[in-house]
Short mmCIF file of C-alpha atoms in Angstrom, two decimals:
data_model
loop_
_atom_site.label_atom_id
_atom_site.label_comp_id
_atom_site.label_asym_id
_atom_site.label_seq_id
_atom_site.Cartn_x
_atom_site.Cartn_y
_atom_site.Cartn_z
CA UNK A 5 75.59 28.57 -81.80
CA UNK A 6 76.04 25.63 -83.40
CA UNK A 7 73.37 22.07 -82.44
CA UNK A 8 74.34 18.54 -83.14
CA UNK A 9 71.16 17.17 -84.42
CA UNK A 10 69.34 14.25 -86.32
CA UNK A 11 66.27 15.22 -87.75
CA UNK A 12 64.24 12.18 -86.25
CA UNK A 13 65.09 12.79 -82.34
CA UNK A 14 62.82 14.12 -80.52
CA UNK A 15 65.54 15.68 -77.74
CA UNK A 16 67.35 17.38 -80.68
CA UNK A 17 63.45 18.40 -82.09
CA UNK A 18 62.67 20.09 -78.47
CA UNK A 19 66.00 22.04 -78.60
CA UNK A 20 64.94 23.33 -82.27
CA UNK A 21 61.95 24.45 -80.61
CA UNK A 22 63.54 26.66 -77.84
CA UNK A 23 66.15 27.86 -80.41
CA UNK A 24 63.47 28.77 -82.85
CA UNK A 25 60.91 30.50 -79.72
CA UNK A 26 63.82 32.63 -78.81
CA UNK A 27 64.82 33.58 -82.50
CA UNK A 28 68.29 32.23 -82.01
CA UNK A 29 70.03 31.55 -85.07
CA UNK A 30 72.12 28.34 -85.45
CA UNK A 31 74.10 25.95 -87.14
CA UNK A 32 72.96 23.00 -87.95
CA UNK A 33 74.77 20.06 -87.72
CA UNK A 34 73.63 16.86 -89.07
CA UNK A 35 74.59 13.35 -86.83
CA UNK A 36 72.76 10.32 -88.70
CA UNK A 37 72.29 7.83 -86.03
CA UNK A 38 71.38 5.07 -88.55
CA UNK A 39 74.29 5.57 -91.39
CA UNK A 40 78.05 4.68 -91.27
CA UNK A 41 76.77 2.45 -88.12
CA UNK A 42 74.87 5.24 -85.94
CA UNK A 43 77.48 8.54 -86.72
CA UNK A 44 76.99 9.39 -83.18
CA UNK A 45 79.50 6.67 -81.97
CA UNK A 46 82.22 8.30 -84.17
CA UNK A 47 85.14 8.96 -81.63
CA UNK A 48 85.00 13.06 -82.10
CA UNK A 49 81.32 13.40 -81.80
CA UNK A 50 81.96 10.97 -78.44
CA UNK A 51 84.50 13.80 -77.04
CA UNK A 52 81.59 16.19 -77.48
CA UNK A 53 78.95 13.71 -76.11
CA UNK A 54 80.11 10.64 -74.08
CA UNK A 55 76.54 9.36 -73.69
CA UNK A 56 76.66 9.05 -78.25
CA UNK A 57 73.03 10.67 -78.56
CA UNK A 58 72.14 14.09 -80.05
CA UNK A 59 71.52 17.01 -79.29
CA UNK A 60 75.00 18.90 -78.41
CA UNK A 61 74.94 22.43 -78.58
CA UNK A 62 77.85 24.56 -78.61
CA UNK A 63 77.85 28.16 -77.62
CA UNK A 64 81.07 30.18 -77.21
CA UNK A 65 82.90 26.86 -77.43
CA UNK A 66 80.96 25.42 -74.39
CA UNK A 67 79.73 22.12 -74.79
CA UNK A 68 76.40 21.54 -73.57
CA UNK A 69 74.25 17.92 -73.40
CA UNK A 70 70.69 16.94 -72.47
CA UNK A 71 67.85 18.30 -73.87
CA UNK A 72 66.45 19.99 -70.87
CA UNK A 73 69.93 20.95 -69.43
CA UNK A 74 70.31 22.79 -72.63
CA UNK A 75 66.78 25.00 -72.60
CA UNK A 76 66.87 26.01 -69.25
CA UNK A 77 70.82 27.38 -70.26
CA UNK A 78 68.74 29.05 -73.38
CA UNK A 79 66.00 29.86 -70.10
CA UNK A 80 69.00 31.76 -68.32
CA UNK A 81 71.07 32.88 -70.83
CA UNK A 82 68.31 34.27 -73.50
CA UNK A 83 65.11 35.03 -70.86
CA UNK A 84 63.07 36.35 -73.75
CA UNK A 85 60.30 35.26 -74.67
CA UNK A 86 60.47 32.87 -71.28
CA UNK A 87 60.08 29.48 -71.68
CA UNK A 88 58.77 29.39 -68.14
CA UNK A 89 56.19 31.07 -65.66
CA UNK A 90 56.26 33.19 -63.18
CA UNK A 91 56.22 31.86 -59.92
CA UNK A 92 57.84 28.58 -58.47
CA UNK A 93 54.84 26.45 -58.37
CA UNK A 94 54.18 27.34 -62.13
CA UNK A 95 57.33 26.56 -62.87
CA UNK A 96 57.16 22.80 -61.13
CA UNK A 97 54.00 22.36 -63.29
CA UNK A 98 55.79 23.09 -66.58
CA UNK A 99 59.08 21.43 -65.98
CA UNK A 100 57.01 18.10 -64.40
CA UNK A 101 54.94 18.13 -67.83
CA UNK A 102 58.34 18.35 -69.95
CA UNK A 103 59.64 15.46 -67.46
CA UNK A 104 56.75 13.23 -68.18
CA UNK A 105 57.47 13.32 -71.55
CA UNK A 106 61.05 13.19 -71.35
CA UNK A 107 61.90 10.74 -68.45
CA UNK A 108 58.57 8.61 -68.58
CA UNK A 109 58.06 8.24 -72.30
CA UNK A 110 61.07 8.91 -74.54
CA UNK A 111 63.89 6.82 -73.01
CA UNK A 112 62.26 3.80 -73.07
CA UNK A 113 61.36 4.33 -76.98
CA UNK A 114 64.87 5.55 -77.64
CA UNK A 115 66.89 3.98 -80.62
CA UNK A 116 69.09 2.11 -78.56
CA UNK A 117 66.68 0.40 -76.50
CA UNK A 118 64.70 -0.38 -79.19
CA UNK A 119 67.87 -2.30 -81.26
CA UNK A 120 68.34 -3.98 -77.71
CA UNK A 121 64.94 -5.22 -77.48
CA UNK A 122 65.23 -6.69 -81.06
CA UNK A 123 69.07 -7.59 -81.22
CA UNK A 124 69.88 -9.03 -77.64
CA UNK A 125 66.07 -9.84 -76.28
CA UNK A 126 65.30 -11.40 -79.64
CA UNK A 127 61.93 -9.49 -79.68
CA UNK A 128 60.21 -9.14 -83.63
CA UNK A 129 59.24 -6.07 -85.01
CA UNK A 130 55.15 -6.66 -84.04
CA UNK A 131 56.38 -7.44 -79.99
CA UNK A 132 59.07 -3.96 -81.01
CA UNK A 133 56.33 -2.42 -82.40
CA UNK A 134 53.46 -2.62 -79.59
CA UNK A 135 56.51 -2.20 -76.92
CA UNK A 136 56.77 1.79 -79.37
CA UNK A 137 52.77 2.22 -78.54
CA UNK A 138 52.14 1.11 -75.34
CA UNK A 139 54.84 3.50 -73.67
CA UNK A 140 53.64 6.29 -75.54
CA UNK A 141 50.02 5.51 -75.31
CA UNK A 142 50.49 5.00 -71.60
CA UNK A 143 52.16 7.87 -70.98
CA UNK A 144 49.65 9.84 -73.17
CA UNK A 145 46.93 8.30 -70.86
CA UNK A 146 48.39 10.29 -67.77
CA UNK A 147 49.35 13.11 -69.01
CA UNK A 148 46.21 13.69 -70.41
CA UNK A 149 44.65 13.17 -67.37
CA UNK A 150 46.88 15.39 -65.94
CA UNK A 151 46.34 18.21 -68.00
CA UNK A 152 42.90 18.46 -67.60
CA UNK A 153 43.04 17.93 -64.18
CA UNK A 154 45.78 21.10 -63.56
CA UNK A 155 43.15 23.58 -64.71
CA UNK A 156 46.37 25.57 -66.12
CA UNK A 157 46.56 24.23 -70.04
CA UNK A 158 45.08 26.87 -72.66
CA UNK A 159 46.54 26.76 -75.76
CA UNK A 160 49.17 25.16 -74.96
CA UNK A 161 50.46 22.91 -71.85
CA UNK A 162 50.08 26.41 -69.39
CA UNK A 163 48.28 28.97 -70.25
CA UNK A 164 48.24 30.18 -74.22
CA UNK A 165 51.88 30.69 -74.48
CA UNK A 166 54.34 28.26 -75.18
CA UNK A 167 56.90 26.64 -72.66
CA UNK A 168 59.33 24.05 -72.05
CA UNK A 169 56.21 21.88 -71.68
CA UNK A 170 55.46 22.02 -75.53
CA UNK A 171 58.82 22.00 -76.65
CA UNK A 172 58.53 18.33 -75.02
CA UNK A 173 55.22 17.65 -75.75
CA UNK A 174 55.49 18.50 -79.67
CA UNK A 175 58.53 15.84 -80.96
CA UNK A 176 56.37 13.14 -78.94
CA UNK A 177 53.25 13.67 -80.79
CA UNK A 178 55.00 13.67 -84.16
CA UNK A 179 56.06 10.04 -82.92
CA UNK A 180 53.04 9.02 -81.96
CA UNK A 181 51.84 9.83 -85.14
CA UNK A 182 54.20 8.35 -86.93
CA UNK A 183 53.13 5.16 -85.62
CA UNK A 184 49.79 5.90 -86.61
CA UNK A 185 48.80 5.66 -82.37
CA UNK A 186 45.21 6.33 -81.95
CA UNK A 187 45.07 9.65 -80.62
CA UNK A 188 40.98 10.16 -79.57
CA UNK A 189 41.55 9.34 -76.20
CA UNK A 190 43.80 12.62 -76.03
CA UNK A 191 42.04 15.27 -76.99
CA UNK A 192 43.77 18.07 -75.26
CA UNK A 193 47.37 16.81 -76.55
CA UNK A 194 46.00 16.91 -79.76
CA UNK A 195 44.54 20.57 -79.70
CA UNK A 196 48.06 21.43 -77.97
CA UNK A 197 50.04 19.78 -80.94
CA UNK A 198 47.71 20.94 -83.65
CA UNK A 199 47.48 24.40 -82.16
CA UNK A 200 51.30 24.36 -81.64
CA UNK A 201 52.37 23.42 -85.04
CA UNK A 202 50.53 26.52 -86.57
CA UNK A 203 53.56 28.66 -85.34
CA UNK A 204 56.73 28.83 -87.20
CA UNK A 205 59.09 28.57 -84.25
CA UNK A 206 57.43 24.78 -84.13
CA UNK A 207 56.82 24.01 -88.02
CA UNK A 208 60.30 25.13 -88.48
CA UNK A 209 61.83 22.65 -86.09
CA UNK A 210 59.63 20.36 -87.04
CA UNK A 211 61.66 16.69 -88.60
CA UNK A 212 60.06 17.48 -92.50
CA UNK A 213 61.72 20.78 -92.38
CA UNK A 214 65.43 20.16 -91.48
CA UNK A 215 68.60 20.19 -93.51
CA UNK A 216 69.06 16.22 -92.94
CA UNK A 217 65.49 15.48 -93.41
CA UNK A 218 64.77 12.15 -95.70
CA UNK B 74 56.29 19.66 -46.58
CA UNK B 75 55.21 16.08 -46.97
CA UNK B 76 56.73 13.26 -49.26
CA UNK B 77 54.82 10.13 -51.20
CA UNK B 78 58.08 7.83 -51.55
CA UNK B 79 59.24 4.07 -51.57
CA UNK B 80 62.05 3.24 -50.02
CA UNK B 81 63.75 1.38 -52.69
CA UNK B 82 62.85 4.33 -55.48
CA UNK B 83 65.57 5.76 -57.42
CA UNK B 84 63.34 8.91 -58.21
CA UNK B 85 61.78 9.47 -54.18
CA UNK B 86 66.16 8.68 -52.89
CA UNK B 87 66.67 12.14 -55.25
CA UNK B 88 64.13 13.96 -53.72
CA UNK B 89 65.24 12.54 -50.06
CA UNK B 90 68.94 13.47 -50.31
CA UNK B 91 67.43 17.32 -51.19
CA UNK B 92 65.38 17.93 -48.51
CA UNK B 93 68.09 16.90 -46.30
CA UNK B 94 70.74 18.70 -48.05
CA UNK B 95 68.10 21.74 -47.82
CA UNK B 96 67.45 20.71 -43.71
CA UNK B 97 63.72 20.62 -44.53
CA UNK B 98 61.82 18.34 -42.34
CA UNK B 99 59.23 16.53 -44.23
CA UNK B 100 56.26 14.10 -43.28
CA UNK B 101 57.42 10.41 -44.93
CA UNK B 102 54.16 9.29 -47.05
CA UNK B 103 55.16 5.43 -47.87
CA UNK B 104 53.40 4.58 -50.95
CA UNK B 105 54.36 0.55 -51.67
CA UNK B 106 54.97 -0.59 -54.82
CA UNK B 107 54.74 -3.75 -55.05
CA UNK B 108 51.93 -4.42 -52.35
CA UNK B 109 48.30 -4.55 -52.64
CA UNK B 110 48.84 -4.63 -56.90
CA UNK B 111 50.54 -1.42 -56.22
CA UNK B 112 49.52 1.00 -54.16
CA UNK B 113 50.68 3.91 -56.35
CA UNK B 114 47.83 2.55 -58.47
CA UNK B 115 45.20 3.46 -56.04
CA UNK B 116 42.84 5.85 -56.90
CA UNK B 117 42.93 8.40 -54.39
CA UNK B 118 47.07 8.38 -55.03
CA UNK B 119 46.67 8.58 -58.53
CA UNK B 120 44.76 11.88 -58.51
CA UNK B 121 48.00 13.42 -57.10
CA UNK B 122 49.91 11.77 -59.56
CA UNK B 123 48.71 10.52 -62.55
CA UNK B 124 51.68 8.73 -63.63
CA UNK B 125 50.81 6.47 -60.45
CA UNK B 126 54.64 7.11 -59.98
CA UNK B 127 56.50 8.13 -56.95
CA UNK B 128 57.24 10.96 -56.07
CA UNK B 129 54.84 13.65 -55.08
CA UNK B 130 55.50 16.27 -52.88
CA UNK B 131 52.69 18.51 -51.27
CA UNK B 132 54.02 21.88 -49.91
CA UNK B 133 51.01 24.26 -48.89
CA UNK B 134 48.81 21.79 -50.56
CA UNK B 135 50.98 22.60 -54.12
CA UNK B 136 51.30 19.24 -55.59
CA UNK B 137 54.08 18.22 -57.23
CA UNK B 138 55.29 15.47 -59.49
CA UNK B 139 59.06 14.90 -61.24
CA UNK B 140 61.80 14.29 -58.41
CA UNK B 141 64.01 16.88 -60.97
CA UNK B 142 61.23 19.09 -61.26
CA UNK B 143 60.54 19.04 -57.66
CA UNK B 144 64.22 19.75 -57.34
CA UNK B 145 64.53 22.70 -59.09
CA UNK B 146 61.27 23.94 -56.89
CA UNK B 147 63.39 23.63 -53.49
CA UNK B 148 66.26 25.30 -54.96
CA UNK B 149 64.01 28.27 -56.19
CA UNK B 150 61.54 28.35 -52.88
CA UNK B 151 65.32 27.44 -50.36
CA UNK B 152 67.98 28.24 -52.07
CA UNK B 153 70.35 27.06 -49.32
CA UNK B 154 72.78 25.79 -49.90
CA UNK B 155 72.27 26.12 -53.23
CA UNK B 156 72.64 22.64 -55.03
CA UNK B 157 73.14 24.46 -58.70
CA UNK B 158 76.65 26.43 -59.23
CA UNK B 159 76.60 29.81 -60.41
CA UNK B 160 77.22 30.30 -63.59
CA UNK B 161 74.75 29.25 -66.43
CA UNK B 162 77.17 27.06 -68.05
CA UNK B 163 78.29 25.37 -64.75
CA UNK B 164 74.81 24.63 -64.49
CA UNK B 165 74.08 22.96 -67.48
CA UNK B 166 76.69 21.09 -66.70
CA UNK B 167 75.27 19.78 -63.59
CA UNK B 168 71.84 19.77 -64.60
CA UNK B 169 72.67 17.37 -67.56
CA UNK B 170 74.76 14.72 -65.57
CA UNK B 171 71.57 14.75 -63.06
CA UNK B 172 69.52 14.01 -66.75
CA UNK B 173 71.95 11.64 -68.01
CA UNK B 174 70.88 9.23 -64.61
CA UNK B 175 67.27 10.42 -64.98
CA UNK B 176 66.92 10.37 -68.88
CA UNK B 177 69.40 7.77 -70.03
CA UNK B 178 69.62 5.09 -67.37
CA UNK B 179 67.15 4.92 -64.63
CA UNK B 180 63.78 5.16 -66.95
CA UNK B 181 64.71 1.70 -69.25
CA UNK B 182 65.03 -0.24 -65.85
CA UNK B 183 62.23 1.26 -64.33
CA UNK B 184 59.83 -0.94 -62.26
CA UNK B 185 56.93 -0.85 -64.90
CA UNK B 186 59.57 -1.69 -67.92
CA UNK B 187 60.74 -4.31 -66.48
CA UNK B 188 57.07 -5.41 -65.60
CA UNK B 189 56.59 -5.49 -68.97
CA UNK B 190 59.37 -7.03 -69.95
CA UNK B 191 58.71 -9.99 -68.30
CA UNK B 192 54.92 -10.32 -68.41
CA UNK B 193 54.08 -8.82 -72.35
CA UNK B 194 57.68 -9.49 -74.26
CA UNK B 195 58.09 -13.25 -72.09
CA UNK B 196 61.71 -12.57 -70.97
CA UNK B 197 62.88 -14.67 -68.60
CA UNK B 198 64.93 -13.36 -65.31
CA UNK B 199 68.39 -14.04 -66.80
CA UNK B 200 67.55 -11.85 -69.97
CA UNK B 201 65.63 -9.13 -67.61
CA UNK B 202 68.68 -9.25 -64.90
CA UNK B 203 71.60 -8.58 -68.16
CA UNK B 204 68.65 -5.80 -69.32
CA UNK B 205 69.34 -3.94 -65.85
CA UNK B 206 72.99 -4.27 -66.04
CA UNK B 207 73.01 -3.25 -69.36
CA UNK B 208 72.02 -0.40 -69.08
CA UNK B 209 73.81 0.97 -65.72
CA UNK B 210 76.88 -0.15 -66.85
CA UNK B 211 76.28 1.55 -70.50
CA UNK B 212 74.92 4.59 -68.58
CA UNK B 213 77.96 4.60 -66.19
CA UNK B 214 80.57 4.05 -69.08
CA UNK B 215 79.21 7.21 -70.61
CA UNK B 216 79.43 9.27 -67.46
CA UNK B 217 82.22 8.44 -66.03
CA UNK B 218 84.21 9.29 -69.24
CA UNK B 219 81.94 12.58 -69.04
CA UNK B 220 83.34 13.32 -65.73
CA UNK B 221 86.79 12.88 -66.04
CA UNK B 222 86.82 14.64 -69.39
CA UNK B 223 85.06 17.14 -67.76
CA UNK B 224 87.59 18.33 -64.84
CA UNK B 225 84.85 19.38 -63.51
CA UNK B 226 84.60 16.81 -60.20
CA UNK B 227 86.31 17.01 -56.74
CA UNK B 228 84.55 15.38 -53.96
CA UNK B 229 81.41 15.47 -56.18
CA UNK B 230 80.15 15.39 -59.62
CA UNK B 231 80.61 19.24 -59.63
CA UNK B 232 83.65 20.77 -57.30
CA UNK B 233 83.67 19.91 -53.26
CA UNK B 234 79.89 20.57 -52.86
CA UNK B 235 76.99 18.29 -53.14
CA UNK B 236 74.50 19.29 -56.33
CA UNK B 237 71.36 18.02 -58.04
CA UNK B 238 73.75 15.81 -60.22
CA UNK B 239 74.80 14.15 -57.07
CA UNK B 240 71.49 13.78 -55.64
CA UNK B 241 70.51 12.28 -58.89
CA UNK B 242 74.18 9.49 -58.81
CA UNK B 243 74.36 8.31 -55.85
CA UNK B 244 70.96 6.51 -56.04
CA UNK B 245 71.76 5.21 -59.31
CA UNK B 246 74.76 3.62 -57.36
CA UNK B 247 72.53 2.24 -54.66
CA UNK B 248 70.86 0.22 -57.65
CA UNK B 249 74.36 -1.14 -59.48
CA UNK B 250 75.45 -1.90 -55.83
CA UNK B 251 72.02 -3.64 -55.31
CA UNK B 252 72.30 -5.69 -58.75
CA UNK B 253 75.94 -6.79 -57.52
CA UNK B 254 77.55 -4.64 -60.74
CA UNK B 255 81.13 -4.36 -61.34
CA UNK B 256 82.07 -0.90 -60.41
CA UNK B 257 85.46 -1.37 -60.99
CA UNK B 258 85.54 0.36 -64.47
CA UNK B 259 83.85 3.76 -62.56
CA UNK B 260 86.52 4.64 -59.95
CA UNK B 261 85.16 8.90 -60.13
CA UNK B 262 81.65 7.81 -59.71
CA UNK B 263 82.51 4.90 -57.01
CA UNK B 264 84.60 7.74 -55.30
CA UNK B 265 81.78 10.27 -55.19
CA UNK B 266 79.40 7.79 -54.34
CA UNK B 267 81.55 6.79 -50.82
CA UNK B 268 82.37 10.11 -50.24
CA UNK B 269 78.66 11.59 -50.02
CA UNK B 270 77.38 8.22 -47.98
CA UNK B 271 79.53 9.84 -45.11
CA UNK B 272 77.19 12.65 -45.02
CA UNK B 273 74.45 12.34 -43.18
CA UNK B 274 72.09 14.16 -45.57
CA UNK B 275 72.87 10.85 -48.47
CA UNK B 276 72.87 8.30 -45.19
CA UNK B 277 69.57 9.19 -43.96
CA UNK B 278 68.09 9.59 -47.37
CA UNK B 279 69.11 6.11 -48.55
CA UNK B 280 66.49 3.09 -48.82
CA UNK B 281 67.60 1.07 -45.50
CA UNK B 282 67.11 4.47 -43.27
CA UNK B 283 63.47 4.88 -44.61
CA UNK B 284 59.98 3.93 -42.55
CA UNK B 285 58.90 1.59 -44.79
CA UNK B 286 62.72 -0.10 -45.38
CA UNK B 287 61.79 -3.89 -45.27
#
């Protein structure tokens, strides 16, 4: 397999996670989305991804986009260790947590929303900046709440295994605190994350650790 | 089964379109947005949902949140007709044009961004109107190029059937319709779009059928 990916995003950062949790080896790829003006929008990465963002995997010369699209192939395709429960309900708890994350959080923090805000709205980097926290620390906020309220998070998001949930969960921490965003008000994220990042599969993947890394 | 939705939500349309593909009656929960401050931020709401978003469905008092999650949860509990295809790469293929509306384009014009947008960053309606259009029409650039390129589509995104990636579309198309965008450059997705409106599972899930349409 081969994954299009940019150390800093935290889509390409969950697929490194799966990868790593199911011991698949790969190829990485690097895509810089800040050099050469963003290398994403170069026309043959844009036959491979029309949308210009990372990750793209490629296995057996299929060409697979979106994050989540791409686990739950790695779900089917690799079962072991499973990346989700057992039973349908289970299974709507772990993909809603990696949904939060990745339709309530990420997108509006994303690169290109972020140069829009600046470039076109005319915002400055403190209005940029508290835009960065407030979406994460809302979002946070819930899914804290939402945690503790399930009665299912051990170790990690369900139970004490890891799932899809984490592989979500993980890349949005590290942003979080790379903005230095007060984290006390989340303590069970934080145990999640801290506990998390003690296993290779997530250390490995982790944005420090990749080939591209600056 | 019952549903918490708003007529005019992108996310609770998904969900709609199915349950009716599915032909599983559900109680319609109306949950207004914009009235009373928001009446997804009422209390006894949010402990169902603590993203005080819509939707949440409640199926033998299981609650669940995410219209993809909740998604994949009637295609695993009714899997007829099945609105995934049947091979795992066929599926990843429909799962991430149903994330490239959910991921890419529908969370940066959500209801609470553009809140913000207003209120915190002080955009005015002509900036936060080109913000919405922005980023359908960027969305809709990538994926109809995706499509085509894909040779994947018939009647729908995937083949002559109606999928999740379809359920996901053709409310995204309600909202460029809505905002009076230029479809002209999408002829696929304008094409799918008319198409599924003739079935009666996309008509009745649409905002103007709903209880609470206004």
């Amino acid at each position: 397999m081969k994954l299009y990916s940019y150390f800093r995003s935290s889509a390409a950062y969950r697929v490194r996670i799966a990868l790593n949790l199911k011991k698949l080896p790969y190829e990485y790829l690097p895509v810089h989305l800040l050099r050469n003006g963003g290398e994403q929008h170069a026309s043959a990465y844009r036959e491979l991804n029309h949308d210009a963002v990372v990750p793209t995997l490629i296995d057996n010369g299929n060409v697979l986009q979106q994050s989540i699209a791409i686990i739950e192939y790695l779900e089917e395709t690799h079962p072991q260790p499973p990346l989700l429960p057992g039973t349908p309900v289970e299974r709507a708890f772990v993909r809603g947590v990696a949904l939060q994350v990745a339709c309530e959080i990420h997108p509006v923090n994303n690169l290109r929303v972020l140069k829009y805000l600046k470039r076109t709205v005319g915002a400055n980097d403190e209005v940029k900046d508290a835009w960065y926290r407030h979406w994460i620390t809302s979002g946070f906020t819930a899914l804290e709440e939402h945690l503790v309220a399930s009665r299912r998070s051990g170790a990690f998001c369900f139970g004490d295994t890891p799932t899809m949930a984490d592989a979500c969960l993980i890349p949005q921490v590290f942003n979080a605190d790379r903005f230095k965003i007060d984290m006390s008000a989340f303590p069970t994220i934080r145990r999640i994350n801290d506990h998390a990042m003690q296993l290779s599969a997530f250390a490995d993947a982790a944005p420090g650790t990749q080939p591209d890394s600056e």
